Coordinates of C-alpha atoms (C1' of nucleotides) in Angstrom, one line a residue:
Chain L
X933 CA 38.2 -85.2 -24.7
X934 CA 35.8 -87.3 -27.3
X935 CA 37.0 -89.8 -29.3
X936 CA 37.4 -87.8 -32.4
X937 CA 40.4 -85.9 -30.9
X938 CA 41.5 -89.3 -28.9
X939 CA 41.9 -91.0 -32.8
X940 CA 43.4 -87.8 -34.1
X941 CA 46.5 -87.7 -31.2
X942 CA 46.6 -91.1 -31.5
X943 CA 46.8 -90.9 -35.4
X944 CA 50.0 -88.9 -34.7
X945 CA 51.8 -90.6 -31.7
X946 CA 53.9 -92.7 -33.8
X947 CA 54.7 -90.3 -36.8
X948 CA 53.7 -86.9 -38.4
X949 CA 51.5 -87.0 -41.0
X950 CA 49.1 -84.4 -42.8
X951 CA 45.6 -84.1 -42.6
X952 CA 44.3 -86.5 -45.6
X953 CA 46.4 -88.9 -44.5
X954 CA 45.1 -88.6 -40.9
X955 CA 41.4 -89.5 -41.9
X956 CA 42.6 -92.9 -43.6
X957 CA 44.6 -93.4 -40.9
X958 CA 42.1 -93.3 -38.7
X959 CA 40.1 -95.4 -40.7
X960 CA 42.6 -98.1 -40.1
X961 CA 43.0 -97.5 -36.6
X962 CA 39.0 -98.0 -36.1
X963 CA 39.4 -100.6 -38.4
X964 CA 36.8 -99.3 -40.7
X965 CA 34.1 -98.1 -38.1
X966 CA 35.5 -94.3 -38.1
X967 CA 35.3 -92.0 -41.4
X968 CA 36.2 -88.6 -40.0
X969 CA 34.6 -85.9 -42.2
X970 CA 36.6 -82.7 -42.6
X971 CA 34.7 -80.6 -41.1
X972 CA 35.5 -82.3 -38.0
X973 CA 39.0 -82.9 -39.1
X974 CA 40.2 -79.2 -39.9
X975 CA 38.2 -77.7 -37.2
X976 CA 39.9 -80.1 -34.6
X977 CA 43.4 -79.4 -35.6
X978 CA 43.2 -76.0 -35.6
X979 CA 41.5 -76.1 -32.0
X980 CA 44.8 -78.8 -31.1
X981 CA 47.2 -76.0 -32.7
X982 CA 45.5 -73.3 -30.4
X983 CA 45.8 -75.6 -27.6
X984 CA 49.8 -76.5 -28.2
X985 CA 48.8 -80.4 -28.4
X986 CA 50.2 -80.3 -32.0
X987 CA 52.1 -78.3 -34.3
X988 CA 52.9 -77.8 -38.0
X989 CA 55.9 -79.7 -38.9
X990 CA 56.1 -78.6 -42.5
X991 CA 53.8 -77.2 -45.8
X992 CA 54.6 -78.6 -49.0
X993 CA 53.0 -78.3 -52.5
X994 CA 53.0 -82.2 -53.8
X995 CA 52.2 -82.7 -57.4
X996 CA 50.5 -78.8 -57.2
X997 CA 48.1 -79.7 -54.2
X998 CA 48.9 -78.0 -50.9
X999 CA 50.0 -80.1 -47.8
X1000 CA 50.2 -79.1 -44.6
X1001 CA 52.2 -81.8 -42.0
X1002 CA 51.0 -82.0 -38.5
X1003 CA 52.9 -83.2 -35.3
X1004 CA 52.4 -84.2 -32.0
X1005 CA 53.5 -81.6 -29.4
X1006 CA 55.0 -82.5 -26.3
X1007 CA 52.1 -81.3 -24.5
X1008 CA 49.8 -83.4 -26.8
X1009 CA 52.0 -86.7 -26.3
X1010 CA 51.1 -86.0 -22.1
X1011 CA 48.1 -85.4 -22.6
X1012 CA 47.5 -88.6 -25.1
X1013 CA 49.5 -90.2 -22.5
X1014 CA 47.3 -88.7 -19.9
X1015 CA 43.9 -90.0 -21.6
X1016 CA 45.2 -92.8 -22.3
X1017 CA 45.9 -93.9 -18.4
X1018 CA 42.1 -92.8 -17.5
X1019 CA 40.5 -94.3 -20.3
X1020 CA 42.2 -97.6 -19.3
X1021 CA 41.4 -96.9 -16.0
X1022 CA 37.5 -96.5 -16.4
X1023 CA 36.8 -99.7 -18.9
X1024 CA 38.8 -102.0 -16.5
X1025 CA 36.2 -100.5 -14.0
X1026 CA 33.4 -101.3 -16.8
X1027 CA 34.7 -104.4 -17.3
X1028 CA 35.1 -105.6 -13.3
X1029 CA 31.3 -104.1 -13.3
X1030 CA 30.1 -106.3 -16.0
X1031 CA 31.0 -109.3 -14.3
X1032 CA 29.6 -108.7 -11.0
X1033 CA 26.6 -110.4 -10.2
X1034 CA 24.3 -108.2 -10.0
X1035 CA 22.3 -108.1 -6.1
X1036 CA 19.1 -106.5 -7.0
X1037 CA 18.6 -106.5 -10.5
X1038 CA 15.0 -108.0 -11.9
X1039 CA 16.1 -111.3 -13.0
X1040 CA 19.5 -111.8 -11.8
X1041 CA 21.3 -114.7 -11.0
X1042 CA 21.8 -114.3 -7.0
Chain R
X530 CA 29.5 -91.6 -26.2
X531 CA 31.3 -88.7 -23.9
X532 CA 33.3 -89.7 -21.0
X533 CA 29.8 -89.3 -18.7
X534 CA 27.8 -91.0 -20.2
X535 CA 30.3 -94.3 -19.6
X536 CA 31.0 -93.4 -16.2
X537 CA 27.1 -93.6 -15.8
X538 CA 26.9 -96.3 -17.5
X539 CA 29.6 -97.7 -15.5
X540 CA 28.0 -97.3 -12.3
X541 CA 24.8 -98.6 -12.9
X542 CA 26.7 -101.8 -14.0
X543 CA 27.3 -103.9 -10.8
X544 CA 23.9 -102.5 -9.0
X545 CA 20.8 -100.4 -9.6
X546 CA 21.4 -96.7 -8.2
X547 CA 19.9 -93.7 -7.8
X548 CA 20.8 -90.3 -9.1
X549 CA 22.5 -88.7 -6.2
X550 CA 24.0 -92.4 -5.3
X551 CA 25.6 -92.1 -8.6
X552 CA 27.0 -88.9 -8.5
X553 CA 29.2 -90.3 -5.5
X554 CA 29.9 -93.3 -6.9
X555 CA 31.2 -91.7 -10.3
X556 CA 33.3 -89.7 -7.8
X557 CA 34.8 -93.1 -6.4
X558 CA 35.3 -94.8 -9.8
X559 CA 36.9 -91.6 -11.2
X560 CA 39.4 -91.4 -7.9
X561 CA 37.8 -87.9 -6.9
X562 CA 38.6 -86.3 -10.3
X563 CA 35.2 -86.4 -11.8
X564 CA 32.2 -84.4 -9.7
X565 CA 29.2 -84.5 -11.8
X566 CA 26.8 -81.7 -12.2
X567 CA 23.1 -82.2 -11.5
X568 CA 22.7 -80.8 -15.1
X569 CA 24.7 -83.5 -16.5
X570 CA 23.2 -86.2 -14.6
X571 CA 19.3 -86.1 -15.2
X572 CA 19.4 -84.8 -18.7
X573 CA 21.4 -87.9 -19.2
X574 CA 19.3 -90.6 -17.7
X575 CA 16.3 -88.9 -19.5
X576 CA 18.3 -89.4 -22.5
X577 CA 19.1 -92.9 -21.7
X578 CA 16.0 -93.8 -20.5
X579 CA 14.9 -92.3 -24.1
X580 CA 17.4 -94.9 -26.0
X581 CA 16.7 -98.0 -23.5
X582 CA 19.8 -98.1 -22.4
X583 CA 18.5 -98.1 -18.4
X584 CA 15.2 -98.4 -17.3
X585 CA 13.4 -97.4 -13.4
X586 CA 13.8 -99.6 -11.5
X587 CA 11.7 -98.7 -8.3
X588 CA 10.4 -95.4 -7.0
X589 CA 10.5 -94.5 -3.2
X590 CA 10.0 -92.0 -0.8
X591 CA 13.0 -92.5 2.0
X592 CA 13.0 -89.7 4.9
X593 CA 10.2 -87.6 3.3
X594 CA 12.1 -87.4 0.0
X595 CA 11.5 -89.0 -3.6
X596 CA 14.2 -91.5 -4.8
X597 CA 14.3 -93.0 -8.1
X598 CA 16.6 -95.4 -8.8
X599 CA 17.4 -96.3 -12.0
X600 CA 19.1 -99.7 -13.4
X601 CA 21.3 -100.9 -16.2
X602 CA 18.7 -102.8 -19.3
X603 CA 19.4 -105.0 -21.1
X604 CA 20.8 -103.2 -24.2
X605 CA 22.7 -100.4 -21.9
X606 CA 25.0 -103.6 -20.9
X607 CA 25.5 -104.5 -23.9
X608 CA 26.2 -100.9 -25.3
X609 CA 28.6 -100.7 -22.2
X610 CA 30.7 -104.1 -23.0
X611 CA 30.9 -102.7 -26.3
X612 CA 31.9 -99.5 -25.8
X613 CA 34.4 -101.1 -23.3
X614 CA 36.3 -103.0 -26.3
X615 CA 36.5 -100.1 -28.8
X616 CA 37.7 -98.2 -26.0
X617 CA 40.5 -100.4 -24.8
X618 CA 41.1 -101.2 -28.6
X619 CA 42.2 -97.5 -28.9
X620 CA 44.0 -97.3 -25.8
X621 CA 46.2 -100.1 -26.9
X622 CA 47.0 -98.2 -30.3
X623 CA 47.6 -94.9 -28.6
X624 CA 50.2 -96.3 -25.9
X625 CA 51.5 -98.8 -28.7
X626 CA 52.0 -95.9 -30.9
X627 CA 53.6 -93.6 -28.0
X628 CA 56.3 -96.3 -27.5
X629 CA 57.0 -96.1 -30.9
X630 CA 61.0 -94.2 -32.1
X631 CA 59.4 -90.9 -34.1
X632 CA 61.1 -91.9 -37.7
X633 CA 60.9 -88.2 -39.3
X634 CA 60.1 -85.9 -35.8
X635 CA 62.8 -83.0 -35.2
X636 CA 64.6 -84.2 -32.8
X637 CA 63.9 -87.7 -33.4
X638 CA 67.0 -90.6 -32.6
X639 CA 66.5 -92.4 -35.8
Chain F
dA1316 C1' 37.8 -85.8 -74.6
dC1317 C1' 35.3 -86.5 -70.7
dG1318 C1' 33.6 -88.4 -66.4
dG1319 C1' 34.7 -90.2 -62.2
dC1320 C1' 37.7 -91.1 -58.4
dA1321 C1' 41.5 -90.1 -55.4
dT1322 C1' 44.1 -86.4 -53.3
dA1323 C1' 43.9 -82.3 -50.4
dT1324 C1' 42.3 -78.3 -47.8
dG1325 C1' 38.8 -75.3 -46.0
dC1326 C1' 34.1 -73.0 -44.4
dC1327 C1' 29.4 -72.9 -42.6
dG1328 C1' 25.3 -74.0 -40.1
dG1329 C1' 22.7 -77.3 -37.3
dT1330 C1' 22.6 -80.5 -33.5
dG1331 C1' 23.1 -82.2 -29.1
dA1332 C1' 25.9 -83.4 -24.9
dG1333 C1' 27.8 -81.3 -21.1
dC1334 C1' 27.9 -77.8 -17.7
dG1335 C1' 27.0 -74.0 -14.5
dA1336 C1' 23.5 -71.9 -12.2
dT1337 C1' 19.3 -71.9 -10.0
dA1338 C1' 15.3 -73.8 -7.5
dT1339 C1' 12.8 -76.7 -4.3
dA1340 C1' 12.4 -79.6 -0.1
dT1341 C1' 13.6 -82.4 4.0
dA1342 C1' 16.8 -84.2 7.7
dT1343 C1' 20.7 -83.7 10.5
dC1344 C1' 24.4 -81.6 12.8
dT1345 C1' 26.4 -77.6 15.4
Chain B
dA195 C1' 19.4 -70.4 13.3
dG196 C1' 22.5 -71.7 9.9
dA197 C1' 25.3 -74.9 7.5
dT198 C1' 25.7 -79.2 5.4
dA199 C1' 24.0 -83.5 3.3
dT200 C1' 20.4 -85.7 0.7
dA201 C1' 17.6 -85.7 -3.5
dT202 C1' 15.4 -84.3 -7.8
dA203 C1' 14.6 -81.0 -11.6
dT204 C1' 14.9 -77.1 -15.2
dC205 C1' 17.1 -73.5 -18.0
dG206 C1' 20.3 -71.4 -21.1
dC207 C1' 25.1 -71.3 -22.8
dT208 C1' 29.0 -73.2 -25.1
dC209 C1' 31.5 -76.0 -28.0
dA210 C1' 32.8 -80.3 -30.3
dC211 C1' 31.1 -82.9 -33.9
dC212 C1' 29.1 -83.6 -38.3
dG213 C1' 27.0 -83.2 -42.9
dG214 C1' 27.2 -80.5 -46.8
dC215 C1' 29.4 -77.6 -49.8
dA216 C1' 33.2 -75.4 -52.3
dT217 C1' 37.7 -75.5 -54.5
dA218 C1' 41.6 -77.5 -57.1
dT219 C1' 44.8 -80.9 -59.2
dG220 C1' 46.2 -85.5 -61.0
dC221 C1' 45.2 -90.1 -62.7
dC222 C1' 42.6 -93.8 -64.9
dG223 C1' 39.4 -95.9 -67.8
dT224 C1' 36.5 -95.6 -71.8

DNA sequence: ACGGCATATGCCGGTGAGCGATATATATCT
DNA sequence: AGATATATATCGCTCACCGGCATATGCCGT
């Protein structure tokens, strides 16, 4: 999984929410750093729908613009949950890593 | 950056390696789940080798056969730590989010 | 009245990482 | 002799991602 699709699950852990409102969301979660374009937006949801991660809660027409709603599936909150638990996994590794001193390495400290 | 590119990333962290060391290694730090392919593995050290993220570190000829082993620069380390905290930054907000009560899910207690 | 911005969804083509397969070569074990 | 482990390298396929484009409405400022 890349981090498009982690940011897009984790977009919609806490609360359904439709596709517009998943890029800003996202934008907040990345704290600025991540505009999703909709190209990758779109394509990813309907690749997350075919997969059962997610699921349409509801379409609506607000104000005469379509809406679709999106929703985390069951499979997709196990599988976020899933990713979630390795990801922390390997970056505790990274982070053990980093601050090993380093036996063989051209100018380290041992 | 994909999940393999960290986990090499990772691995070169605490000591220079060379490829086929790092396949095993990326074996250990993933608990078994992650075997990577030969494919995988030297188009990506090209490529990182490209961006300056590693650099050779020696090349060798143990038991009739060529070893290059490769090391973690400069920038790759800091690429890594970085990568690290958006990583663990996202974790945090997916498992934050998954803890959260659903307020308009079917189903939902509140 | 009109332009620009925000809201909202969707398609299309290019790029590039990852991957399986394949090839080559040596040493060791059975 | 054959299988397994060590070790590197290349090739072509696939697919997620991305930028760009298209479409449409509502709102705000001038």
């Amino acid at each position: 999984m890349q981090e498009p699709t982690l940011l897009l699950l984790t977009a919609l852990a806490d609360a359904p929410r439709h596709g517009y409102a998943l890029i800003q969301e996202i934008a907040v979660i990345s704290d600025g750093r991540v505009k999703m374009r909709t190209g990758t937006l779109y394509s990813a949801l309907d690749r997350l729908l075919q997969q059962g991660l997610i699921q349409v809660e509801r379409d609506e027409v607000i104000d005469g613009r379509a809406r679709r709603t999106y929703a985390l599936a069951e499979a997709g909150r196990a599988t976020l949950a899933a990713e979630a638990d390795r990801l922390r996994a390997v970056v505790a590794e990274a982070d053990r890593r980093l601050r090993t001193i380093r036996p063989t390495a051209r100018g380290a400290l041992a």
